[in-house]
Coordinates of C-alpha atoms and ligand atoms in Angstrom, one line a residue:
M1286 CA -50.3 54.5 72.8
T1287 CA -51.4 58.2 72.8
Q1288 CA -49.1 60.4 71.4
V1289 CA -50.8 63.6 71.9
L1290 CA -52.7 64.5 75.2
C1291 CA -54.9 67.5 74.0
V1292 CA -55.7 69.9 77.1
A1293 CA -59.0 72.2 77.5
G1294 CA -60.3 74.1 80.5
A1295 CA -62.5 76.8 80.6
R1296 CA -65.3 77.9 78.0
P1297 CA -62.7 79.2 75.0
N1298 CA -60.6 76.4 74.7
F1299 CA -63.7 74.1 73.6
M1300 CA -64.5 75.6 70.5
K1301 CA -60.5 75.8 69.6
I1302 CA -60.1 72.2 70.7
A1303 CA -62.9 70.8 68.5
P1304 CA -61.3 70.4 65.2
V1305 CA -58.1 70.3 66.2
M1306 CA -59.3 66.8 67.7
A1307 CA -61.1 66.0 64.5
A1308 CA -58.0 66.3 62.6
L1309 CA -55.9 64.7 64.6
A1310 CA -58.3 61.8 64.6
E1311 CA -58.7 61.9 60.6
A1312 CA -55.1 61.9 60.1
G1313 CA -54.7 59.1 62.5
I1314 CA -52.7 60.4 65.5
A1315 CA -53.4 59.0 68.2
A1316 CA -54.7 61.3 70.8
Q1317 CA -56.2 61.8 74.4
L1318 CA -58.8 65.1 75.9
L1319 CA -58.5 65.8 79.1
H1320 CA -60.3 68.6 80.8
T1321 CA -59.2 70.4 83.9
G1322 CA -62.8 71.4 85.0
Q1323 CA -61.8 75.0 85.3
H1324 CA -65.4 75.7 83.9
Y1325 CA -67.6 73.5 85.5
D1326 CA -71.6 74.8 84.9
A1327 CA -73.3 72.6 82.3
A1328 CA -73.7 75.8 80.6
M1329 CA -70.0 76.8 80.6
S1330 CA -68.8 73.4 79.7
D1331 CA -71.2 70.4 78.8
S1332 CA -73.3 72.1 76.4
F1333 CA -70.1 73.0 73.9
F1334 CA -69.1 69.2 74.3
A1335 CA -72.5 68.6 73.2
D1336 CA -73.4 71.1 70.7
L1337 CA -69.4 70.1 69.1
G1338 CA -69.4 66.9 69.0
I1339 CA -66.4 67.0 71.7
P1340 CA -65.3 63.5 72.1
R1341 CA -66.0 62.5 75.8
P1342 CA -63.3 63.4 78.1
D1343 CA -60.2 60.6 78.8
H1344 CA -59.7 62.0 81.9
H1345 CA -61.3 64.8 83.9
L1346 CA -59.3 66.5 86.7
E1347 CA -62.4 68.9 88.6
V1348 CA -60.5 71.4 89.6
G1349 CA -63.1 74.0 89.5
S1350 CA -62.9 77.9 90.3
G1351 CA -60.2 79.1 92.9
S1352 CA -57.9 82.5 92.9
H1353 CA -55.4 82.5 89.8
A1354 CA -53.1 80.8 92.5
V1355 CA -55.2 78.1 93.7
Q1356 CA -56.6 77.3 90.5
T1357 CA -53.2 77.0 88.6
A1358 CA -51.5 75.0 91.1
E1359 CA -54.3 72.7 91.7
V1360 CA -54.8 71.8 88.0
M1361 CA -51.1 71.7 87.8
K1362 CA -51.2 68.8 90.3
R1363 CA -54.0 66.8 89.7
F1364 CA -52.4 66.9 86.1
E1365 CA -49.2 65.5 87.0
P1366 CA -50.0 62.0 87.5
V1367 CA -52.7 61.7 84.9
L1368 CA -49.4 62.9 82.5
E1369 CA -47.5 60.3 84.3
A1370 CA -49.9 57.6 83.3
V1371 CA -50.5 58.4 79.8
Q1372 CA -47.1 59.2 78.1
P1373 CA -47.6 61.3 75.9
Q1374 CA -45.1 62.3 73.2
A1375 CA -46.4 66.1 73.5
V1376 CA -49.1 67.9 75.6
L1377 CA -51.0 69.9 73.4
V1378 CA -52.9 73.3 74.9
V1379 CA -55.2 76.4 73.1
G1380 CA -55.8 79.5 74.1
D1381 CA -54.1 81.7 77.5
V1382 CA -56.6 80.7 80.1
N1383 CA -54.9 79.0 83.5
S1384 CA -55.4 75.6 82.3
T1385 CA -53.2 76.5 79.3
L1386 CA -50.5 77.7 81.5
A1387 CA -50.7 75.0 84.4
C1388 CA -50.6 72.2 81.9
A1389 CA -47.9 73.6 79.8
L1390 CA -45.8 74.5 82.6
V1391 CA -46.2 70.3 83.9
A1392 CA -45.3 69.2 81.1
A1393 CA -42.2 71.2 80.6
K1394 CA -40.8 70.5 83.5
R1395 CA -41.6 66.7 83.2
G1396 CA -39.8 66.9 79.4
V1397 CA -42.8 66.2 77.9
R1398 CA -42.8 68.1 74.6
V1399 CA -45.2 71.3 74.3
I1400 CA -48.0 72.6 71.5
H1401 CA -49.5 75.8 71.4
V1402 CA -52.3 76.7 69.6
E1403 CA -52.8 80.3 69.2
A1404 CA -49.5 81.3 70.5
G1405 CA -47.7 84.7 69.9
L1406 CA -51.0 86.9 70.5
R1407 CA -50.6 89.8 72.7
S1408 CA -51.9 92.9 74.4
Y1409 CA -48.8 93.9 76.3
D1410 CA -50.9 94.4 79.2
R1411 CA -49.6 92.5 81.8
G1412 CA -52.8 93.3 84.2
M1413 CA -54.6 90.6 81.9
P1414 CA -53.9 87.2 83.6
E1415 CA -54.8 85.9 79.7
E1416 CA -51.4 87.9 79.1
I1417 CA -49.2 86.3 81.3
N1418 CA -50.6 82.5 80.6
R1419 CA -49.7 83.7 76.7
V1420 CA -46.0 84.5 77.6
L1421 CA -45.1 82.2 80.0
T1422 CA -46.6 79.4 77.7
D1423 CA -44.9 80.2 74.7
Q1424 CA -41.5 80.5 76.5
I1425 CA -42.0 77.0 77.7
S1426 CA -43.7 75.4 74.1
D1427 CA -41.5 73.2 71.4
L1428 CA -43.8 73.9 68.5
L1429 CA -46.4 77.5 68.4
F1430 CA -49.1 77.6 66.3
T1431 CA -50.4 80.9 65.3
T1432 CA -53.5 82.7 63.8
E1433 CA -52.3 85.4 62.6
K1434 CA -49.0 87.0 60.9
S1435 CA -48.5 89.7 63.7
A1436 CA -48.0 86.8 66.4
L1437 CA -44.9 85.8 65.0
A1438 CA -42.9 89.4 65.1
N1439 CA -44.1 89.0 69.1
L1440 CA -42.1 85.4 69.6
V1441 CA -39.1 86.6 67.7
R1442 CA -39.2 89.4 69.9
E1443 CA -39.2 87.3 73.0
G1444 CA -36.3 85.2 71.5
I1445 CA -38.2 82.2 70.2
D1446 CA -36.5 80.6 67.0
P1447 CA -38.9 81.0 64.1
A1448 CA -38.6 77.4 63.4
R1449 CA -40.7 76.4 65.9
V1450 CA -43.6 78.3 64.4
A1451 CA -46.1 77.9 62.2
F1452 CA -49.1 79.9 60.8
V1453 CA -51.4 77.3 60.3
G1454 CA -54.6 80.1 60.7
N1455 CA -57.5 80.2 63.3
V1456 CA -59.0 77.1 64.9
M1457 CA -61.6 78.8 66.5
I1458 CA -63.1 80.0 63.2
D1459 CA -62.8 76.3 62.2
T1460 CA -65.7 75.4 64.0
L1461 CA -68.0 78.9 63.0
Y1462 CA -67.7 77.8 59.6
R1463 CA -68.1 74.2 60.5
H1464 CA -71.2 75.0 63.0
L1465 CA -73.0 78.0 61.0
D1466 CA -75.7 76.0 59.4
R1467 CA -76.6 75.1 62.4
A1468 CA -76.5 78.3 64.1
V1469 CA -79.6 79.1 66.3
P1470 CA -81.7 81.8 65.1
A1471 CA -81.6 84.4 67.1
S1472 CA -85.8 84.6 67.7
G1473 CA -85.4 81.1 69.0
T1474 CA -82.9 82.2 71.4
L1475 CA -84.9 85.8 72.4
G1476 CA -88.0 83.9 72.3
A1477 CA -89.5 86.6 69.9
A1478 CA -87.9 88.4 66.8
L1479 CA -86.0 91.4 67.5
P1480 CA -85.7 93.7 64.4
A1481 CA -82.6 94.6 65.3
Y1482 CA -80.5 94.4 68.2
A1483 CA -77.3 93.9 69.7
V1484 CA -75.5 92.0 71.9
L1485 CA -72.9 92.1 74.8
T1486 CA -70.5 90.2 76.4
L1487 CA -69.3 91.3 79.5
H1488 CA -66.7 89.2 81.7
R1489 CA -63.2 90.5 82.1
P1490 CA -62.0 91.8 85.4
S1491 CA -60.8 95.2 84.3
N1492 CA -64.6 96.1 83.6
V1493 CA -66.6 93.8 86.2
D1494 CA -64.2 93.7 89.2
H1495 CA -65.0 97.5 90.1
P1496 CA -68.0 99.4 90.6
D1497 CA -67.5 102.2 89.4
T1498 CA -65.9 100.9 86.4
L1499 CA -69.6 98.5 85.8
G1500 CA -71.8 101.1 86.9
A1501 CA -70.4 103.6 84.0
L1502 CA -70.3 101.0 81.6
L1503 CA -74.1 99.6 82.5
D1504 CA -74.9 103.2 81.7
V1505 CA -74.1 103.6 78.9
V1506 CA -75.7 99.9 77.5
G1507 CA -78.8 101.6 79.3
E1508 CA -78.3 104.8 76.8
I1509 CA -77.6 102.6 73.6
N1510 CA -80.5 100.0 75.0
R1511 CA -83.1 102.8 74.9
R1512 CA -82.3 103.1 71.2
L1513 CA -81.2 99.5 69.7
P1514 CA -82.2 96.7 72.2
V1515 CA -79.0 95.2 74.2
V1516 CA -79.0 91.3 74.5
L1517 CA -77.2 90.4 77.3
P1518 CA -76.1 86.5 78.5
L1519 CA -74.2 86.6 81.8
H1520 CA -71.3 85.0 82.6
P1521 CA -71.4 84.1 86.4
R1522 CA -68.5 86.2 88.1
T1523 CA -70.4 89.5 86.2
R1524 CA -73.9 88.4 87.8
A1525 CA -72.3 87.7 91.2
N1526 CA -70.6 90.8 90.9
I1527 CA -73.6 93.3 89.4
E1528 CA -75.3 91.6 92.4
K1529 CA -72.6 92.2 94.7
F1530 CA -72.2 96.2 93.7
G1531 CA -75.8 96.4 94.7
L1532 CA -76.3 97.8 90.6
T1533 CA -79.3 95.1 89.8
A1534 CA -81.2 98.5 88.9
K1535 CA -79.4 98.7 85.4
L1536 CA -80.2 95.9 83.8
D1537 CA -83.3 96.7 83.6
G1538 CA -85.1 96.7 80.3
L1539 CA -82.5 94.5 78.8
R1540 CA -82.4 91.1 77.3
L1541 CA -80.9 89.6 80.3
L1542 CA -80.1 85.7 79.3
P1543 CA -78.3 83.1 81.1
P1544 CA -74.8 81.9 79.8
V1545 CA -76.1 80.6 76.3
G1546 CA -74.5 77.8 74.4
Y1547 CA -72.5 77.9 71.4
L1548 CA -75.2 77.4 68.4
E1549 CA -77.4 80.2 70.3
M1550 CA -74.6 82.3 70.7
L1551 CA -73.7 82.2 66.7
G1552 CA -77.1 82.9 65.7
L1553 CA -76.9 85.8 68.1
M1554 CA -74.2 86.8 67.0
R1555 CA -74.7 86.5 62.9
E1556 CA -77.9 88.4 63.3
A1557 CA -76.7 91.2 65.2
K1558 CA -76.6 94.6 64.2
L1559 CA -73.9 95.1 66.9
V1560 CA -71.6 93.4 69.2
L1561 CA -69.9 95.1 72.0
T1562 CA -67.4 92.6 74.3
D1563 CA -64.2 92.5 76.3
S1564 CA -63.7 88.6 75.2
G1565 CA -61.2 87.6 72.7
G1566 CA -62.8 85.5 70.6
I1567 CA -66.0 87.2 70.0
Q1568 CA -63.9 89.6 68.1
E1569 CA -62.3 87.4 65.9
E1570 CA -66.0 85.3 65.5
T1571 CA -67.8 88.7 64.5
T1572 CA -64.6 89.5 61.8
A1573 CA -65.3 86.3 60.4
L1574 CA -69.2 86.5 60.5
G1575 CA -69.0 90.1 58.8
V1576 CA -70.6 92.1 62.1
P1577 CA -69.5 95.2 63.2
C1578 CA -68.0 94.5 67.2
L1579 CA -66.8 97.6 69.4
T1580 CA -64.5 96.1 72.2
L1581 CA -64.7 97.1 75.6
R1582 CA -60.8 97.2 76.3
E1583 CA -57.9 99.3 75.6
N1584 CA -56.0 96.9 73.8
T1585 CA -56.1 94.2 71.7
E1586 CA -54.1 91.2 71.5
R1587 CA -55.9 89.9 67.8
P1588 CA -54.9 93.6 66.2
I1589 CA -55.8 91.5 62.7
T1590 CA -59.5 92.1 63.9
L1591 CA -58.9 95.7 63.8
T1592 CA -56.5 95.8 60.9
E1593 CA -58.8 94.0 58.5
G1594 CA -61.7 92.9 60.2
T1595 CA -64.9 94.5 61.9
N1596 CA -63.5 95.5 65.3
T1597 CA -63.4 98.6 66.8
L1598 CA -61.2 99.5 70.0
V1599 CA -63.6 101.5 72.1
G1600 CA -62.0 100.7 75.7
A1601 CA -64.6 101.1 78.6
N1602 CA -64.6 105.5 78.3
P1603 CA -68.7 106.0 77.9
A1604 CA -67.8 108.7 75.2
A1605 CA -66.0 106.5 72.8
I1606 CA -68.3 104.0 73.2
R1607 CA -71.4 106.4 72.6
A1608 CA -69.5 107.5 69.0
A1609 CA -68.5 104.6 67.7
F1610 CA -72.4 103.6 68.5
E1611 CA -73.9 105.9 66.1
D1612 CA -71.1 105.0 64.0
V1613 CA -72.7 102.2 63.6
M1614 CA -76.0 103.9 63.6
T1615 CA -75.5 105.9 60.6
S1616 CA -72.6 104.1 58.5
G1617 CA -73.4 100.3 59.3
G1618 CA -70.1 100.5 61.4
K1619 CA -66.2 98.4 59.8
A1620 CA -67.5 96.1 56.6
G1621 CA -63.6 93.9 57.4
R1622 CA -62.6 91.2 55.1
I1623 CA -61.3 87.5 56.1
P1624 CA -58.0 87.5 57.7
E1625 CA -55.7 85.0 56.1
N1626 CA -55.5 81.3 56.3
W1627 CA -59.3 81.8 58.3
D1628 CA -60.9 79.3 56.1
G1629 CA -61.9 76.4 58.4
R1630 CA -58.7 74.3 57.8
A1631 CA -56.5 75.5 60.2
A1632 CA -56.8 71.9 62.2
T1633 CA -55.7 70.1 59.3
R1634 CA -52.7 72.3 58.8
I1635 CA -51.7 71.9 63.0
A1636 CA -52.6 67.9 62.0
H1637 CA -50.3 67.9 58.9
A1638 CA -47.4 69.5 60.7
L1639 CA -47.6 67.2 63.6
H1640 CA -47.3 64.1 61.6
A1641 CA -44.2 65.7 59.9
W1642 CA -43.2 66.3 64.0
L1643 CA -44.1 64.0 66.7
P1644 CA -41.6 61.2 67.0
G1645 CA -42.1 58.2 65.2
Q1646 CA -43.5 59.8 62.1
K1647 CA -42.0 60.3 58.7
G1648 CA -39.9 63.4 58.4
R1649 CA -39.5 63.4 62.7
R1650 CA -37.9 66.5 64.6
T1651 CA -34.2 65.8 65.2
A1652 CA -33.9 68.4 67.8
Ligands
LIG1079 C1 -62.1 82.7 82.1 C2 -60.6 82.8 81.4 C3 -60.6 83.7 80.9 C4 -61.9 83.4 79.2 C5 -63.0 83.4 80.2 C6 -64.3 82.9 79.9 C7 -58.5 82.5 83.3 C8 -57.6 83.5 83.5 N1 -59.5 83.1 82.7 O1 -61.9 83.3 82.7 O2 -59.6 84.4 79.9 O3 -62.1 84.5 78.8 O4 -63.1 82.1 81.2 O5 -65.7 82.7 79.9 O6 -58.4 81.4 82.7 N2 -68.0 80.3 87.7 C9 -69.2 80.0 87.2 N3 -69.0 78.3 86.5 C10 -68.1 77.7 85.9 C11 -67.2 78.7 85.8 C12 -67.2 80.0 86.5 O7 -70.3 79.9 88.4 O8 -68.3 77.0 85.2 C13 -68.2 81.5 88.5 C14 -66.9 81.4 89.1 O9 -67.6 82.5 90.4 C15 -65.2 81.6 89.2 C16 -65.5 82.6 88.4 O10 -66.8 82.4 87.3 O11 -64.7 82.0 90.3 C17 -64.6 83.1 87.4 O12 -64.6 81.7 86.9 P1 -62.7 81.6 86.8 O13 -62.7 80.1 85.6 O14 -61.9 81.9 87.4 O15 -62.6 82.8 85.4 P2 -63.1 83.2 84.3 O16 -63.4 85.1 84.5 O17 -64.7 82.5 83.7

């Protein structure tokens, strides 16, 4: 009998599901893995399974890309018969991508309990598709695991019973610690050693879907690149938009890479003088690595990276980006410290909590 059906769909899910699957196996909890296929390129998906030792998915929905509505609906349609066949005691979802919400919604409507890993993060920006996914997934989850304490206040504000929330720490940081000594040296990924460099990642619709915003960002990046070489692993949607908007010339001089694997990215970040990003996860990974991070967004759902970590919000404003860059060049940027429970044991805490919570286990929840 499968107790927990675990779901992963897109690149940022894979590093979160890896330690959860391992910890469930270690705790003797019977789990299966389902891949929705939201990300399907080898570089966006398969390489993570190989690098992180994630078991081959028991189920693959192969949904692929589409508008948010199409993608979410396709996952829902294809997930329902699998859920019906597997009959798990609970569905476990991670993060905030479309696959997270789609599978949580199907499970909740079929009366299957939902576990959300990385619950309660809020940017309070409903313009972000992920924010909608977070709010709705949390509302229909039965058990909510948080990465930082601020998440509990967000959940309570939305009427969620604190008894259903557990602060376990950050499973993505479990993965980071587990694989740090296997990180690929930057010189290997870049083909040559660079004495100092910045890494840039850019894929959020708010930054890359409008020619003016994307063009202005690439201009500042070009300025930075003249002082500190910028390495840019290009997300497929960003590459497509740069071409569509006729901005390819603005990439001149940057160290362009295709999407890189987990171990390559870890090595690139660890050795970087600075990371510039609009990713959620990278804000946390740079905090764990102690590398200064300038986040190209107006807000963050991960405030602990600002208050305790190495992260600074700079938005898409060229003046703010320049000023923060100068600060890193002169003072080295924020030093930061490692947040509570980001200790490599978050997934183990989750497995322990599930052991007590799942039906038929000792200490079973009666609600
Ligand atoms: C998704 C997540 C985002 C996460 C990001 C990491 C949602 C709402 N967004 O955004 O939170 O930070 O993943 O990458 O779920 N594409 C490929 N190959 C792939 C996957 C996508 O070429 O394997 C291209 C397609 O043109 C696709 C586009 O990238 O239309 C966007 O992919 P999609 O999964 O819709 O969203 P992401 O921008 O990747």
